mmCIF file of C-alpha atoms and ligand atoms in Angstrom:
data_model
loop_
_atom_site.group_PDB
_atom_site.id
_atom_site.type_symbol
_atom_site.label_atom_id
_atom_site.label_comp_id
_atom_site.label_asym_id
_atom_site.label_seq_id
_atom_site.Cartn_x
_atom_site.Cartn_y
_atom_site.Cartn_z
ATOM 1 C CA UNK E 1 210.253 186.180 80.885
ATOM 2 C CA UNK E 2 211.734 188.745 78.509
ATOM 3 C CA UNK E 3 209.319 191.611 77.973
ATOM 4 C CA UNK E 4 209.514 193.785 74.924
ATOM 5 C CA UNK E 5 207.543 197.089 75.419
ATOM 6 C CA UNK E 6 205.998 198.777 72.399
ATOM 7 C CA UNK E 7 207.568 201.990 71.160
ATOM 8 C CA UNK E 8 204.272 203.801 71.629
ATOM 9 C CA UNK E 9 201.730 202.767 74.235
ATOM 10 C CA UNK E 10 199.475 203.817 77.115
ATOM 11 C CA UNK E 11 197.804 207.028 78.075
ATOM 12 C CA UNK E 12 197.409 209.775 75.416
ATOM 13 C CA UNK E 13 197.603 213.546 75.954
ATOM 14 C CA UNK E 14 193.750 213.833 75.711
ATOM 15 C CA UNK E 15 193.069 211.481 78.574
ATOM 16 C CA UNK E 16 195.974 213.006 80.676
ATOM 17 C CA UNK E 17 194.591 216.587 80.098
ATOM 18 C CA UNK E 18 191.178 215.332 81.004
ATOM 19 C CA UNK E 19 192.378 213.784 84.319
ATOM 20 C CA UNK E 20 194.290 216.971 85.124
ATOM 21 C CA UNK E 21 191.191 219.043 84.404
ATOM 22 C CA UNK E 22 188.998 216.827 86.648
ATOM 23 C CA UNK E 23 191.535 216.835 89.478
ATOM 24 C CA UNK E 24 191.850 220.632 89.316
ATOM 25 C CA UNK E 25 188.088 221.066 89.356
ATOM 26 C CA UNK E 26 187.856 218.592 92.304
ATOM 27 C CA UNK E 27 190.326 220.725 94.250
ATOM 28 C CA UNK E 28 187.959 223.709 93.933
ATOM 29 C CA UNK E 29 184.887 221.734 95.017
ATOM 30 C CA UNK E 30 182.543 218.864 93.986
ATOM 31 C CA UNK E 31 182.125 218.007 90.300
ATOM 32 C CA UNK E 32 180.338 215.190 88.527
ATOM 33 C CA UNK E 33 182.040 213.496 85.557
ATOM 34 C CA UNK E 34 179.663 212.598 82.747
ATOM 35 C CA UNK E 35 180.629 208.934 81.972
ATOM 36 C CA UNK E 36 183.943 207.165 82.475
ATOM 37 C CA UNK E 37 186.823 209.637 82.401
ATOM 38 C CA UNK E 38 189.321 206.892 82.209
ATOM 39 C CA UNK E 39 189.019 203.100 81.933
ATOM 40 C CA UNK E 40 190.784 202.454 85.260
ATOM 41 C CA UNK E 41 189.064 201.809 88.553
ATOM 42 C CA UNK E 42 191.933 203.177 90.681
ATOM 43 C CA UNK E 43 192.072 206.510 88.865
ATOM 44 C CA UNK E 44 188.268 206.734 89.092
ATOM 45 C CA UNK E 45 188.387 205.944 92.850
ATOM 46 C CA UNK E 46 191.136 208.464 93.424
ATOM 47 C CA UNK E 47 189.161 211.207 91.622
ATOM 48 C CA UNK E 48 186.013 210.280 93.570
ATOM 49 C CA UNK E 49 187.948 210.460 96.866
ATOM 50 C CA UNK E 50 189.075 213.997 95.729
ATOM 51 C CA UNK E 51 185.544 215.067 95.018
ATOM 52 C CA UNK E 52 185.011 214.112 91.385
ATOM 53 C CA UNK E 53 182.182 211.623 91.285
ATOM 54 C CA UNK E 54 180.944 209.856 88.115
ATOM 55 C CA UNK E 55 177.509 209.740 86.692
ATOM 56 C CA UNK E 56 176.800 207.085 84.014
ATOM 57 C CA UNK E 57 175.124 209.617 81.796
ATOM 58 C CA UNK E 58 172.832 212.600 81.730
ATOM 59 C CA UNK E 59 169.860 210.623 83.010
ATOM 60 C CA UNK E 60 171.752 209.954 86.237
ATOM 61 C CA UNK E 61 171.849 213.661 86.975
ATOM 62 C CA UNK E 62 169.009 215.414 88.789
ATOM 63 C CA UNK E 63 166.340 216.917 86.499
ATOM 64 C CA UNK E 64 167.454 220.367 87.546
ATOM 65 C CA UNK E 65 170.775 221.375 89.030
ATOM 66 C CA UNK E 66 170.923 222.127 92.743
ATOM 67 C CA UNK E 67 171.075 225.850 93.589
ATOM 68 C CA UNK E 68 174.652 225.822 94.977
ATOM 69 C CA UNK E 69 177.008 226.575 92.123
ATOM 70 C CA UNK E 70 179.745 224.129 92.893
ATOM 71 C CA UNK E 71 177.378 221.162 93.281
ATOM 72 C CA UNK E 72 176.105 221.779 89.794
ATOM 73 C CA UNK E 73 179.357 221.343 87.919
ATOM 74 C CA UNK E 74 179.425 218.553 85.362
ATOM 75 C CA UNK E 75 182.398 217.628 83.292
ATOM 76 C CA UNK E 76 182.192 216.197 79.723
ATOM 77 C CA UNK E 77 184.975 213.631 79.184
ATOM 78 C CA UNK E 78 187.665 213.554 76.541
ATOM 79 C CA UNK E 79 185.308 211.445 74.383
ATOM 80 C CA UNK E 80 183.197 214.548 73.957
ATOM 81 C CA UNK E 81 179.393 214.984 73.798
ATOM 82 C CA UNK E 82 176.951 216.435 71.317
ATOM 83 C CA UNK E 83 176.613 220.267 71.490
ATOM 84 C CA UNK E 84 172.797 219.792 71.883
ATOM 85 C CA UNK E 85 173.426 217.620 74.958
ATOM 86 C CA UNK E 86 175.719 220.203 76.594
ATOM 87 C CA UNK E 87 173.079 222.913 75.745
ATOM 88 C CA UNK E 88 170.338 220.830 77.408
ATOM 89 C CA UNK E 89 172.467 220.349 80.475
ATOM 90 C CA UNK E 90 173.131 224.045 80.686
ATOM 91 C CA UNK E 91 169.443 224.595 80.348
ATOM 92 C CA UNK E 92 168.856 222.374 83.372
ATOM 93 C CA UNK E 93 171.049 224.840 85.327
ATOM 94 C CA UNK E 94 174.318 222.799 85.264
ATOM 95 C CA UNK E 95 177.706 224.481 84.854
ATOM 96 C CA UNK E 96 179.143 222.406 82.059
ATOM 97 C CA UNK E 97 182.878 222.053 81.939
ATOM 98 C CA UNK E 98 184.438 220.403 78.913
ATOM 99 C CA UNK E 99 187.459 218.097 78.728
ATOM 100 C CA UNK E 100 186.834 217.049 75.135
ATOM 101 C CA UNK E 101 189.977 216.043 73.377
ATOM 102 C CA UNK E 102 190.870 218.498 70.556
ATOM 103 C CA UNK E 103 191.132 215.469 68.224
ATOM 104 C CA UNK E 104 187.537 214.473 69.076
ATOM 105 C CA UNK E 105 186.565 218.205 68.492
ATOM 106 C CA UNK E 106 188.277 217.850 65.047
ATOM 107 C CA UNK E 107 186.025 214.783 64.289
ATOM 108 C CA UNK E 108 182.936 216.799 65.289
ATOM 109 C CA UNK E 109 184.054 219.608 62.852
ATOM 110 C CA UNK E 110 184.558 217.097 60.106
ATOM 111 C CA UNK E 111 181.038 215.674 60.638
ATOM 112 C CA UNK E 112 179.528 219.175 60.579
ATOM 113 C CA UNK E 113 181.432 220.088 57.360
ATOM 114 C CA UNK E 114 180.444 216.954 55.486
ATOM 115 C CA UNK E 115 176.763 217.439 56.567
ATOM 116 C CA UNK E 116 176.870 221.122 55.422
ATOM 117 C CA UNK E 117 178.084 219.871 52.042
ATOM 118 C CA UNK E 118 174.755 218.051 51.708
ATOM 119 C CA UNK E 119 176.249 214.631 52.399
ATOM 120 C CA UNK E 120 174.824 211.789 54.471
ATOM 121 C CA UNK E 121 177.354 211.319 57.303
ATOM 122 C CA UNK E 122 178.740 207.860 57.916
ATOM 123 C CA UNK E 123 180.730 207.220 61.077
ATOM 124 C CA UNK E 124 182.888 204.089 61.163
ATOM 125 C CA UNK E 125 182.896 203.025 64.813
ATOM 126 C CA UNK E 126 180.883 201.414 67.663
ATOM 127 C CA UNK E 127 177.334 202.746 67.804
ATOM 128 C CA UNK E 128 177.155 202.275 71.521
ATOM 129 C CA UNK E 129 180.372 204.244 72.321
ATOM 130 C CA UNK E 130 179.955 207.541 73.975
ATOM 131 C CA UNK E 131 182.174 209.362 71.395
ATOM 132 C CA UNK E 132 180.089 208.081 68.526
ATOM 133 C CA UNK E 133 176.863 209.079 70.217
ATOM 134 C CA UNK E 134 178.286 212.477 70.500
ATOM 135 C CA UNK E 135 179.460 212.633 66.918
ATOM 136 C CA UNK E 136 175.977 211.728 65.500
ATOM 137 C CA UNK E 137 174.063 213.570 68.158
ATOM 138 C CA UNK E 138 173.828 216.853 66.404
ATOM 139 C CA UNK E 139 173.131 215.527 62.964
ATOM 140 C CA UNK E 140 169.584 215.091 61.723
ATOM 141 C CA UNK E 141 170.552 211.904 59.923
ATOM 142 C CA UNK E 142 173.661 209.659 60.055
ATOM 143 C CA UNK E 143 174.575 206.080 59.877
ATOM 144 C CA UNK E 144 177.105 204.293 62.106
ATOM 145 C CA UNK E 145 178.907 201.707 60.203
ATOM 146 C CA UNK E 146 180.207 198.910 62.510
ATOM 147 C CA UNK E 147 181.060 196.361 59.815
ATOM 148 C CA UNK E 148 180.542 195.504 56.184
ATOM 149 C CA UNK E 149 177.197 193.910 57.207
ATOM 150 C CA UNK E 150 175.862 197.479 57.655
ATOM 151 C CA UNK E 151 176.716 198.576 54.098
ATOM 152 C CA UNK E 152 173.156 198.166 52.715
ATOM 153 C CA UNK E 153 171.905 200.824 55.009
ATOM 154 C CA UNK E 154 173.730 203.310 52.648
ATOM 155 C CA UNK E 155 171.580 202.261 49.619
ATOM 156 C CA UNK E 156 169.949 205.151 47.830
ATOM 157 C CA UNK E 157 172.291 207.844 49.221
ATOM 158 C CA UNK E 158 173.851 209.795 46.358
ATOM 159 C CA UNK E 159 176.272 211.779 48.550
ATOM 160 C CA UNK E 160 178.161 210.271 51.460
ATOM 161 C CA UNK E 161 180.691 211.705 53.919
ATOM 162 C CA UNK E 162 182.683 209.115 55.892
ATOM 163 C CA UNK E 163 184.595 209.654 58.945
ATOM 164 C CA UNK E 164 185.719 207.485 61.772
ATOM 165 C CA UNK E 165 185.662 207.113 65.632
ATOM 166 C CA UNK E 166 189.039 208.533 66.617
ATOM 167 C CA UNK E 167 190.171 205.186 68.090
ATOM 168 C CA UNK E 168 189.386 203.098 65.067
ATOM 169 C CA UNK E 169 192.122 201.081 63.226
ATOM 170 C CA UNK E 170 192.916 203.214 60.143
ATOM 171 C CA UNK E 171 193.390 200.143 57.847
ATOM 172 C CA UNK E 172 189.916 198.866 58.746
ATOM 173 C CA UNK E 173 188.453 202.259 57.998
ATOM 174 C CA UNK E 174 190.120 202.514 54.659
ATOM 175 C CA UNK E 175 188.942 199.007 53.725
ATOM 176 C CA UNK E 176 185.373 199.997 54.537
ATOM 177 C CA UNK E 177 185.523 203.153 52.580
ATOM 178 C CA UNK E 178 186.877 201.061 49.574
ATOM 179 C CA UNK E 179 183.911 198.636 50.059
ATOM 180 C CA UNK E 180 181.417 201.563 50.131
ATOM 181 C CA UNK E 181 182.901 202.930 46.774
ATOM 182 C CA UNK E 182 182.731 199.349 45.229
ATOM 183 C CA UNK E 183 179.204 198.705 46.428
ATOM 184 C CA UNK E 184 177.928 202.163 45.458
ATOM 185 C CA UNK E 185 180.057 203.071 42.449
ATOM 186 C CA UNK E 186 177.710 206.068 41.536
ATOM 187 C CA UNK E 187 177.721 207.664 44.936
ATOM 188 C CA UNK E 188 179.852 210.717 45.562
ATOM 189 C CA UNK E 189 181.881 209.477 48.565
ATOM 190 C CA UNK E 190 184.060 211.973 50.589
ATOM 191 C CA UNK E 191 186.364 210.730 53.332
ATOM 192 C CA UNK E 192 187.789 212.551 56.363
ATOM 193 C CA UNK E 193 190.467 210.761 58.233
ATOM 194 C CA UNK E 194 189.587 211.442 61.878
ATOM 195 C CA UNK E 195 191.618 208.575 63.389
ATOM 196 C CA UNK E 196 193.641 210.261 66.076
ATOM 197 C CA UNK E 197 197.519 210.281 65.853
ATOM 198 C CA UNK E 198 198.016 208.527 69.233
ATOM 199 C CA UNK E 199 195.780 205.627 68.022
ATOM 200 C CA UNK E 200 197.799 205.361 64.737
ATOM 201 C CA UNK E 201 201.094 205.448 66.634
ATOM 202 C CA UNK E 202 200.071 202.625 68.915
ATOM 203 C CA UNK E 203 198.658 200.526 66.033
ATOM 204 C CA UNK E 204 201.924 200.988 64.074
ATOM 205 C CA UNK E 205 204.031 200.240 67.156
ATOM 206 C CA UNK E 206 202.137 196.984 67.956
ATOM 207 C CA UNK E 207 202.670 195.794 64.266
ATOM 208 C CA UNK E 208 206.451 196.159 64.764
ATOM 209 C CA UNK E 209 206.166 194.616 68.224
ATOM 210 C CA UNK E 210 204.499 191.441 66.875
ATOM 211 C CA UNK E 211 207.615 190.742 64.801
ATOM 212 C CA UNK E 212 209.778 190.511 67.886
ATOM 213 C CA UNK E 213 207.770 188.406 70.312
ATOM 214 C CA UNK E 214 205.860 185.181 70.802
ATOM 215 C CA UNK E 215 202.650 186.802 72.130
ATOM 216 C CA UNK E 216 201.388 190.151 73.286
ATOM 217 C CA UNK E 217 199.634 191.390 76.420
ATOM 218 C CA UNK E 218 197.519 194.549 75.956
ATOM 219 C CA UNK E 219 196.631 196.453 79.108
ATOM 220 C CA UNK E 220 193.341 198.394 79.097
ATOM 221 C CA UNK E 221 189.750 198.301 80.302
ATOM 222 C CA UNK E 222 186.974 196.227 78.785
ATOM 223 C CA UNK E 223 185.180 199.391 77.563
ATOM 224 C CA UNK E 224 188.259 200.814 75.777
ATOM 225 C CA UNK E 225 187.786 200.746 72.084
ATOM 226 C CA UNK E 226 191.390 201.267 71.084
ATOM 227 C CA UNK E 227 192.530 198.518 73.490
ATOM 228 C CA UNK E 228 190.291 196.015 71.713
ATOM 229 C CA UNK E 229 191.643 197.259 68.374
ATOM 230 C CA UNK E 230 195.139 196.553 69.542
ATOM 231 C CA UNK E 231 194.273 192.901 70.417
ATOM 232 C CA UNK E 232 192.485 192.609 67.106
ATOM 233 C CA UNK E 233 195.623 193.914 65.234
ATOM 234 C CA UNK E 234 197.889 191.321 66.936
ATOM 235 C CA UNK E 235 195.449 188.587 66.098
ATOM 236 C CA UNK E 236 195.346 189.683 62.493
ATOM 237 C CA UNK E 237 199.163 189.682 62.431
ATOM 238 C CA UNK E 238 199.240 186.042 63.436
ATOM 239 C CA UNK E 239 200.086 186.178 67.112
ATOM 240 C CA UNK E 240 198.162 185.392 70.336
ATOM 241 C CA UNK E 241 197.168 188.411 72.374
ATOM 242 C CA UNK E 242 195.291 188.889 75.702
ATOM 243 C CA UNK E 243 193.696 191.985 77.248
ATOM 244 C CA UNK E 244 194.156 192.501 80.922
ATOM 245 C CA UNK E 245 192.858 195.389 83.058
ATOM 246 C CA UNK E 246 195.545 194.849 85.660
ATOM 247 C CA UNK E 247 198.367 192.363 86.738
ATOM 248 C CA UNK E 248 195.840 190.438 88.783
ATOM 249 C CA UNK E 249 194.075 189.425 85.593
ATOM 250 C CA UNK E 250 197.284 187.760 83.993
ATOM 251 C CA UNK E 251 197.040 184.045 83.626
ATOM 252 C CA UNK E 252 200.536 182.333 83.507
ATOM 253 C CA UNK E 253 199.222 179.461 81.507
ATOM 254 C CA UNK E 254 198.611 181.828 78.551
ATOM 255 C CA UNK E 255 202.347 182.348 78.180
ATOM 256 C CA UNK E 256 203.733 178.952 79.097
ATOM 257 C CA UNK E 257 205.068 178.480 75.474
ATOM 258 C CA UNK E 258 206.606 181.994 75.265
ATOM 259 C CA UNK E 259 210.168 183.082 75.738
ATOM 260 C CA UNK E 260 209.574 186.718 74.794
ATOM 261 C CA UNK E 261 206.316 188.640 75.405
ATOM 262 C CA UNK E 262 205.270 192.009 73.996
ATOM 263 C CA UNK E 263 203.519 194.697 76.105
ATOM 264 C CA UNK E 264 201.390 197.466 74.979
ATOM 265 C CA UNK E 265 198.371 199.440 76.393
ATOM 266 C CA UNK E 266 195.389 201.434 75.392
ATOM 267 C CA UNK E 267 195.194 205.209 75.507
ATOM 268 C CA UNK E 268 193.518 205.404 78.917
ATOM 269 C CA UNK E 269 195.792 203.027 80.683
ATOM 270 C CA UNK E 270 197.925 204.835 83.435
ATOM 271 C CA UNK E 271 201.663 204.267 83.507
ATOM 272 C CA UNK E 272 201.472 202.690 86.986
ATOM 273 C CA UNK E 273 199.217 199.890 85.783
ATOM 274 C CA UNK E 274 201.528 199.198 82.739
ATOM 275 C CA UNK E 275 204.541 199.066 85.081
ATOM 276 C CA UNK E 276 202.747 196.661 87.423
ATOM 277 C CA UNK E 277 201.864 194.309 84.497
ATOM 278 C CA UNK E 278 205.431 194.527 83.115
ATOM 279 C CA UNK E 279 206.965 193.426 86.502
ATOM 280 C CA UNK E 280 204.375 190.613 86.751
ATOM 281 C CA UNK E 281 205.360 189.389 83.301
ATOM 282 C CA UNK E 282 209.062 189.612 84.025
ATOM 283 C CA UNK E 283 208.523 187.401 87.128
ATOM 284 C CA UNK E 284 207.034 184.595 85.057
ATOM 285 C CA UNK E 285 209.225 181.721 83.816
ATOM 286 C CA UNK E 286 210.276 181.754 80.197
ATOM 287 C CA UNK E 287 210.013 178.785 77.870
ATOM 288 C CA UNK E 288 213.635 177.954 76.907
ATOM 289 C CA UNK E 289 212.789 178.103 73.274
ATOM 290 C CA UNK E 290 209.667 179.502 71.850
ATOM 291 C CA UNK E 291 207.632 176.803 70.123
ATOM 292 C CA UNK E 292 205.359 179.168 68.195
ATOM 293 C CA UNK E 293 205.694 179.505 64.429
ATOM 294 C CA UNK E 294 207.400 182.687 63.172
ATOM 295 C CA UNK E 295 204.987 185.588 62.611
ATOM 296 C CA UNK E 296 203.709 185.897 59.022
ATOM 297 C CA UNK E 297 205.432 188.438 56.853
ATOM 298 C CA UNK E 298 204.089 191.965 57.432
ATOM 299 C CA UNK E 299 202.585 192.465 54.015
ATOM 300 C CA UNK E 300 200.641 189.135 54.035
ATOM 301 C CA UNK E 301 199.479 189.727 57.612
ATOM 302 C CA UNK E 302 198.406 193.266 56.861
ATOM 303 C CA UNK E 303 196.394 191.999 53.926
ATOM 304 C CA UNK E 304 194.453 189.699 56.230
ATOM 305 C CA UNK E 305 193.974 192.507 58.854
ATOM 306 C CA UNK E 306 190.837 193.989 57.467
HETATM 307 S S1 SF4 H 401 192.499 208.528 72.077
HETATM 308 FE FE1 SF4 H 401 192.953 210.124 70.659
HETATM 309 S S2 SF4 H 401 190.999 211.261 70.458
HETATM 310 FE FE2 SF4 H 401 190.850 210.046 72.300
HETATM 311 S S3 SF4 H 401 191.504 211.332 73.886
HETATM 312 FE FE3 SF4 H 401 193.287 210.183 73.190
HETATM 313 S S4 SF4 H 401 194.266 211.466 71.710
HETATM 314 FE FE4 SF4 H 401 192.166 212.278 72.053
#
């Protein structure tokens, strides 16, 4: 099988820096990571073996930190956390270390600025995602907009400030902002583009990839928001796509009608896992001539991508 690799894919600087920080802390002594640092079981297992264990959330930590300093260290992941949560943990005696990505920090600052302007803050993203919980956690009042179906929850708000989870697809965010303005023409709607550059780069690269291949495999964990957005982007552009967490999850029958397959990966996928999937794809037999219809023209496909 011929494999075409996306021009931008895989682990971003924010996740790499967070892993480096966790590994460095683990070398000094035990540390507890607050939630999934990276959506890869091997990396999590390696960190655990080195002394960096993972707690699902603040409720999994003891009510009060143990007296011994090193045992009380907790690390906030690249996804960030509400300042009020960090303060509560410090109040419980934990030594809070912070691996929040600077681009998540930028989204927190945008939310605070929009709220300070007297706007009702609207976050486009997944309500159950740790980053979004952090973004709204310090605001007295905010709405998480997952889809158009949530629009009516904004009724009666004269001033709105919209931002996005950093790993959202920008075109979807822009389409939702347009829908808000259409639905509430009298509202004063400000928008802060907080989608991070690595996410934009991967979304753009996968759109170019789709034009060269019969199908796309996206490598990333089931909890990874940007991985799901990459799969959705390929589908919207008219090609089949599958998400796998590792080479073991690949199913050869998916690709039996393919001659050339595209490969991309979410921002928390380690290079070693991408390489393993690439080698497994290359070992598959190629269909002598692809039988799939050509991908739709980019403009038409983009119009349908919202
Ligand atoms: S996906 Fe974007 S915001 Fe999240 S850690 Fe990576 S660079 Fe930072």
